[in-house]
Tab-separated table of C-alpha atoms and ligand atoms in Angstrom:
chain	number	residue	atom	x	y	z
A	5	UNK	CA	-78.841	-41.924	-126.134
A	6	UNK	CA	-80.869	-42.192	-129.412
A	7	UNK	CA	-78.569	-42.890	-132.129
A	8	UNK	CA	-80.486	-41.073	-134.730
A	9	UNK	CA	-79.854	-37.853	-133.043
A	10	UNK	CA	-77.417	-36.461	-134.926
A	11	UNK	CA	-75.148	-35.289	-132.248
A	12	UNK	CA	-72.748	-32.896	-134.459
A	13	UNK	CA	-68.859	-34.110	-133.579
A	14	UNK	CA	-65.902	-32.654	-134.894
A	15	UNK	CA	-63.140	-34.514	-135.677
A	16	UNK	CA	-59.943	-32.922	-135.946
A	17	UNK	CA	-57.147	-35.350	-137.689
A	18	UNK	CA	-54.845	-34.932	-140.346
A	19	UNK	CA	-54.531	-38.457	-141.671
A	20	UNK	CA	-57.072	-39.010	-144.571
A	21	UNK	CA	-57.391	-42.740	-143.530
A	22	UNK	CA	-57.595	-42.444	-139.955
A	23	UNK	CA	-60.047	-39.385	-140.395
A	24	UNK	CA	-62.316	-41.040	-143.005
A	25	UNK	CA	-62.530	-44.250	-140.585
A	26	UNK	CA	-63.545	-42.145	-138.069
A	27	UNK	CA	-66.157	-40.546	-140.209
A	28	UNK	CA	-67.721	-43.946	-141.251
A	29	UNK	CA	-67.223	-45.126	-137.030
A	30	UNK	CA	-69.014	-42.980	-136.287
A	31	UNK	CA	-71.683	-41.884	-138.718
A	32	UNK	CA	-72.659	-45.456	-138.651
A	33	UNK	CA	-73.089	-44.743	-134.532
A	34	UNK	CA	-75.812	-42.176	-135.696
A	35	UNK	CA	-73.560	-38.725	-134.983
A	36	UNK	CA	-72.982	-35.664	-137.881
A	37	UNK	CA	-69.557	-36.095	-138.120
A	38	UNK	CA	-67.400	-32.795	-139.242
A	39	UNK	CA	-63.604	-32.987	-140.097
A	40	UNK	CA	-60.572	-30.808	-139.539
A	41	UNK	CA	-57.488	-31.505	-140.788
A	42	UNK	CA	-55.348	-28.805	-139.517
A	43	UNK	CA	-55.669	-27.145	-136.451
A	44	UNK	CA	-56.602	-24.079	-138.094
A	45	UNK	CA	-59.840	-25.385	-140.176
A	46	UNK	CA	-60.553	-26.577	-136.526
A	47	UNK	CA	-60.419	-23.049	-135.018
A	48	UNK	CA	-63.018	-22.196	-138.403
A	49	UNK	CA	-65.378	-24.784	-137.973
A	50	UNK	CA	-65.541	-23.834	-134.182
A	51	UNK	CA	-66.026	-20.232	-134.937
A	52	UNK	CA	-69.061	-21.103	-136.925
A	53	UNK	CA	-70.897	-23.681	-134.702
A	54	UNK	CA	-70.027	-25.551	-131.299
A	55	UNK	CA	-70.130	-29.435	-131.714
A	56	UNK	CA	-71.249	-31.276	-128.814
A	57	UNK	CA	-67.865	-33.258	-128.745
A	58	UNK	CA	-64.227	-32.736	-130.358
A	59	UNK	CA	-62.066	-35.474	-131.446
A	60	UNK	CA	-58.643	-34.308	-131.134
A	61	UNK	CA	-55.555	-35.572	-132.446
A	62	UNK	CA	-52.191	-34.675	-131.088
A	63	UNK	CA	-50.279	-34.582	-133.408
A	64	UNK	CA	-51.286	-31.671	-135.896
A	65	UNK	CA	-49.452	-30.206	-139.052
A	66	UNK	CA	-49.787	-26.680	-137.761
A	67	UNK	CA	-50.109	-26.801	-134.321
A	68	UNK	CA	-49.920	-29.522	-131.595
A	69	UNK	CA	-53.542	-30.723	-130.591
A	70	UNK	CA	-52.278	-30.196	-127.029
A	71	UNK	CA	-52.045	-26.083	-127.837
A	72	UNK	CA	-55.319	-26.255	-129.088
A	73	UNK	CA	-56.997	-28.046	-126.708
A	74	UNK	CA	-55.170	-24.897	-124.167
A	75	UNK	CA	-56.397	-22.303	-126.362
A	76	UNK	CA	-59.974	-24.019	-126.301
A	77	UNK	CA	-59.799	-24.194	-122.413
A	78	UNK	CA	-58.941	-20.396	-121.950
A	79	UNK	CA	-61.663	-19.170	-124.225
A	80	UNK	CA	-65.149	-18.876	-122.260
A	81	UNK	CA	-67.084	-19.956	-125.818
A	82	UNK	CA	-65.075	-23.400	-125.711
A	83	UNK	CA	-63.966	-23.957	-122.142
A	84	UNK	CA	-66.322	-26.594	-121.396
A	85	UNK	CA	-65.966	-28.513	-124.698
A	86	UNK	CA	-66.203	-32.232	-124.077
A	87	UNK	CA	-62.552	-33.177	-125.865
A	88	UNK	CA	-61.136	-36.855	-126.145
A	89	UNK	CA	-57.417	-36.612	-127.189
A	90	UNK	CA	-56.947	-39.071	-129.842
A	91	UNK	CA	-53.065	-40.186	-130.267
A	92	UNK	CA	-50.554	-42.638	-131.199
A	93	UNK	CA	-49.046	-41.789	-128.684
A	94	UNK	CA	-49.509	-44.229	-125.525
A	95	UNK	CA	-47.124	-43.127	-122.810
A	96	UNK	CA	-48.417	-42.406	-119.633
A	97	UNK	CA	-46.394	-39.097	-119.289
A	98	UNK	CA	-48.454	-37.895	-122.408
A	99	UNK	CA	-51.995	-39.069	-120.997
A	100	UNK	CA	-51.372	-37.192	-118.179
A	101	UNK	CA	-49.876	-33.771	-120.154
A	102	UNK	CA	-53.207	-34.261	-122.037
A	103	UNK	CA	-55.278	-34.723	-119.130
A	104	UNK	CA	-53.347	-31.956	-117.599
A	105	UNK	CA	-54.576	-30.026	-120.369
A	106	UNK	CA	-57.797	-30.898	-120.053
A	107	UNK	CA	-58.914	-33.525	-122.310
A	108	UNK	CA	-61.931	-35.125	-120.713
A	109	UNK	CA	-60.662	-38.621	-122.183
A	110	UNK	CA	-57.801	-39.879	-124.507
A	111	UNK	CA	-57.821	-42.717	-126.861
A	112	UNK	CA	-54.776	-44.188	-128.090
A	113	UNK	CA	-54.178	-45.160	-131.959
A	114	UNK	CA	-54.954	-47.723	-133.377
A	115	UNK	CA	-58.393	-47.866	-131.339
A	116	UNK	CA	-61.521	-50.310	-131.325
A	117	UNK	CA	-64.482	-48.243	-133.297
A	118	UNK	CA	-66.805	-49.978	-130.558
A	119	UNK	CA	-64.617	-48.942	-127.783
A	120	UNK	CA	-64.349	-45.017	-129.030
A	121	UNK	CA	-68.020	-44.836	-129.988
A	122	UNK	CA	-68.207	-46.526	-125.819
A	123	UNK	CA	-66.326	-43.720	-124.701
A	124	UNK	CA	-67.982	-40.821	-126.481
A	125	UNK	CA	-71.114	-41.984	-125.355
A	126	UNK	CA	-69.907	-41.897	-121.571
A	127	UNK	CA	-68.665	-38.688	-122.257
A	128	UNK	CA	-71.733	-37.157	-123.787
A	129	UNK	CA	-73.923	-38.881	-120.943
A	130	UNK	CA	-71.671	-37.225	-118.230
A	131	UNK	CA	-71.839	-33.755	-119.740
A	132	UNK	CA	-75.523	-33.646	-120.441
A	133	UNK	CA	-76.937	-33.304	-116.644
A	134	UNK	CA	-79.664	-31.738	-118.209
A	135	UNK	CA	-80.703	-34.950	-119.939
A	136	UNK	CA	-81.793	-36.798	-116.757
A	137	UNK	CA	-85.311	-37.058	-116.975
A	138	UNK	CA	-85.930	-36.879	-112.283
A	139	UNK	CA	-87.210	-33.414	-111.416
A	140	UNK	CA	-84.577	-30.686	-110.718
A	141	UNK	CA	-84.656	-28.257	-107.644
A	142	UNK	CA	-83.357	-25.109	-107.166
A	143	UNK	CA	-84.190	-23.154	-104.214
A	144	UNK	CA	-88.209	-22.624	-104.315
A	145	UNK	CA	-87.655	-23.345	-108.374
A	146	UNK	CA	-88.678	-27.564	-109.816
A	147	UNK	CA	-88.380	-27.746	-113.132
A	148	UNK	CA	-90.042	-31.568	-114.197
A	149	UNK	CA	-88.653	-32.471	-117.441
A	150	UNK	CA	-90.906	-35.079	-118.011
A	151	UNK	CA	-94.076	-33.316	-117.631
A	152	UNK	CA	-92.753	-30.233	-119.369
A	153	UNK	CA	-93.561	-28.021	-115.795
A	154	UNK	CA	-91.802	-25.416	-113.973
A	155	UNK	CA	-93.059	-25.401	-110.347
A	156	UNK	CA	-92.369	-22.236	-108.033
A	157	UNK	CA	-92.852	-23.021	-104.542
A	158	UNK	CA	-94.474	-25.951	-105.594
A	159	UNK	CA	-97.219	-24.165	-107.604
A	160	UNK	CA	-96.904	-24.307	-111.647
A	161	UNK	CA	-96.015	-21.381	-113.768
A	162	UNK	CA	-96.593	-20.865	-116.854
A	163	UNK	CA	-92.996	-20.666	-118.963
A	164	UNK	CA	-93.020	-20.651	-122.746
A	165	UNK	CA	-90.373	-22.855	-124.998
A	166	UNK	CA	-87.407	-21.168	-125.014
A	167	UNK	CA	-87.547	-20.045	-121.210
A	168	UNK	CA	-87.896	-23.538	-120.194
A	169	UNK	CA	-84.781	-24.623	-122.159
A	170	UNK	CA	-83.069	-21.550	-120.888
A	171	UNK	CA	-84.306	-22.419	-117.300
A	172	UNK	CA	-83.322	-26.348	-117.576
A	173	UNK	CA	-80.079	-25.251	-119.149
A	174	UNK	CA	-79.005	-23.023	-115.859
A	175	UNK	CA	-80.418	-25.159	-113.427
A	176	UNK	CA	-77.807	-27.912	-114.683
A	177	UNK	CA	-74.849	-25.028	-113.866
A	178	UNK	CA	-76.099	-23.080	-110.523
A	179	UNK	CA	-73.701	-20.377	-109.383
A	180	UNK	CA	-72.181	-20.413	-112.980
A	181	UNK	CA	-72.066	-17.528	-114.943
A	182	UNK	CA	-72.776	-17.534	-118.459
A	183	UNK	CA	-72.379	-14.802	-121.256
A	184	UNK	CA	-75.016	-14.400	-123.513
A	185	UNK	CA	-72.974	-15.838	-126.809
A	186	UNK	CA	-72.459	-18.869	-124.468
A	187	UNK	CA	-76.393	-19.196	-123.808
A	188	UNK	CA	-76.899	-18.669	-127.606
A	189	UNK	CA	-74.238	-21.540	-128.047
A	190	UNK	CA	-75.925	-23.590	-125.468
A	191	UNK	CA	-78.765	-23.114	-125.236
A	192	UNK	CA	-80.387	-21.682	-128.994
A	193	UNK	CA	-77.641	-24.282	-130.406
A	194	UNK	CA	-75.969	-21.991	-131.778
A	195	UNK	CA	-77.957	-19.951	-134.238
A	196	UNK	CA	-75.751	-17.532	-135.872
A	197	UNK	CA	-78.391	-15.040	-136.717
A	198	UNK	CA	-80.180	-14.457	-133.423
A	199	UNK	CA	-78.538	-11.254	-131.789
A	200	UNK	CA	-77.413	-11.576	-127.998
A	201	UNK	CA	-80.216	-9.225	-126.940
A	202	UNK	CA	-82.670	-12.224	-127.813
A	203	UNK	CA	-81.138	-13.701	-124.422
A	204	UNK	CA	-82.076	-10.427	-122.772
A	205	UNK	CA	-85.882	-10.478	-124.144
A	206	UNK	CA	-85.963	-14.100	-123.136
A	207	UNK	CA	-84.078	-13.443	-119.684
A	208	UNK	CA	-86.839	-10.892	-119.026
A	209	UNK	CA	-89.758	-12.984	-119.881
A	210	UNK	CA	-88.381	-15.898	-117.592
A	211	UNK	CA	-88.234	-13.393	-114.551
A	212	UNK	CA	-91.558	-12.521	-115.121
A	213	UNK	CA	-92.508	-16.388	-115.401
A	214	UNK	CA	-90.803	-17.254	-111.972
A	215	UNK	CA	-92.529	-14.353	-110.506
A	216	UNK	CA	-91.429	-14.539	-106.646
A	217	UNK	CA	-88.487	-16.507	-107.466
A	218	UNK	CA	-87.277	-13.840	-110.164
A	219	UNK	CA	-84.148	-13.168	-107.874
A	220	UNK	CA	-82.757	-16.000	-108.713
A	221	UNK	CA	-81.427	-15.134	-111.941
A	222	UNK	CA	-78.834	-13.134	-111.460
A	223	UNK	CA	-77.525	-10.468	-113.931
A	224	UNK	CA	-73.874	-9.823	-113.800
A	225	UNK	CA	-72.960	-6.862	-114.971
A	226	UNK	CA	-70.648	-6.711	-118.349
A	227	UNK	CA	-70.646	-10.541	-118.055
A	228	UNK	CA	-74.183	-11.847	-118.433
A	229	UNK	CA	-76.191	-14.325	-116.545
A	230	UNK	CA	-76.474	-16.973	-113.848
A	231	UNK	CA	-78.831	-18.898	-111.795
A	232	UNK	CA	-78.581	-18.260	-108.014
A	233	UNK	CA	-78.752	-21.547	-105.733
A	234	UNK	CA	-80.401	-19.796	-103.121
A	235	UNK	CA	-82.009	-16.058	-102.422
A	236	UNK	CA	-82.693	-13.797	-99.236
A	237	UNK	CA	-86.113	-13.946	-98.512
B	325	CA	CA1	-51.735	-36.908	-136.897
C-alpha cells in the first residue's frame, strides 16, 4: 500500500497519552488520523464521514467500546466498517467477545507500534478486494482495472469514470444490496453534498453503457441497487 495514500483512520481512545502515541504512530505510517475521546464523539465523527478503518478502545468513559461496535454492526452504513479493538484486557474470553461482536481484529495494550501498523495494513488489504489489479468478471461483464476498460461479452464498452468506480465497487460485492447512501459513502468517498439522486443518475448511465448486460444491475425497490452474478438470457 502506498504510504502516502492518506487513508483516514478514526481512533476512539479516551486516554490522551495513548491517543497521542497512536496519532504519532499512524501519521508516521502515512495515515490520516482523527481522534475521538468518547463514544459520543466517535458517533459524531462517523456521521460526518466514514473512515477506512476504526481503532476502538474497549473501555470508554460514556459507552463501552463493544456496545458502540454493536451499534455500528447493526447499522447498514457502518456494518462493514473495518474495526480493530484496542484494549488493556488480554483475557481470551474478552477477545472472543470482541470478535463475536464483529471486531475484525484485536490488539492488546501495550501494543508494538510496528505490529499495530502491520495489522492495519493486513486488515485494509483484506477489506479492499478492488485494490487487487487482476481483471474481474461477473457473467458477461469484465472489468480490467489496470487497462481501465470494461468489456461486455469481450467487447469494450464506453464507461465514464464515476460509472467505472461504481461498477468496480459493485463487482467486488456481487449479490449484495447497497443503499444509495452506502454507495455515496463507498464509491464517491462520502461527499456529503451529493444527493442520493446522483446515484440513480450514474446507475442509469452505467446501464446504458452495459447495453445487453444492463440487467445485471438490479434495482431493489425501497432499498437500493445490487449487481447480480448472473441473469437469465
Ligand atoms: Ca480507555
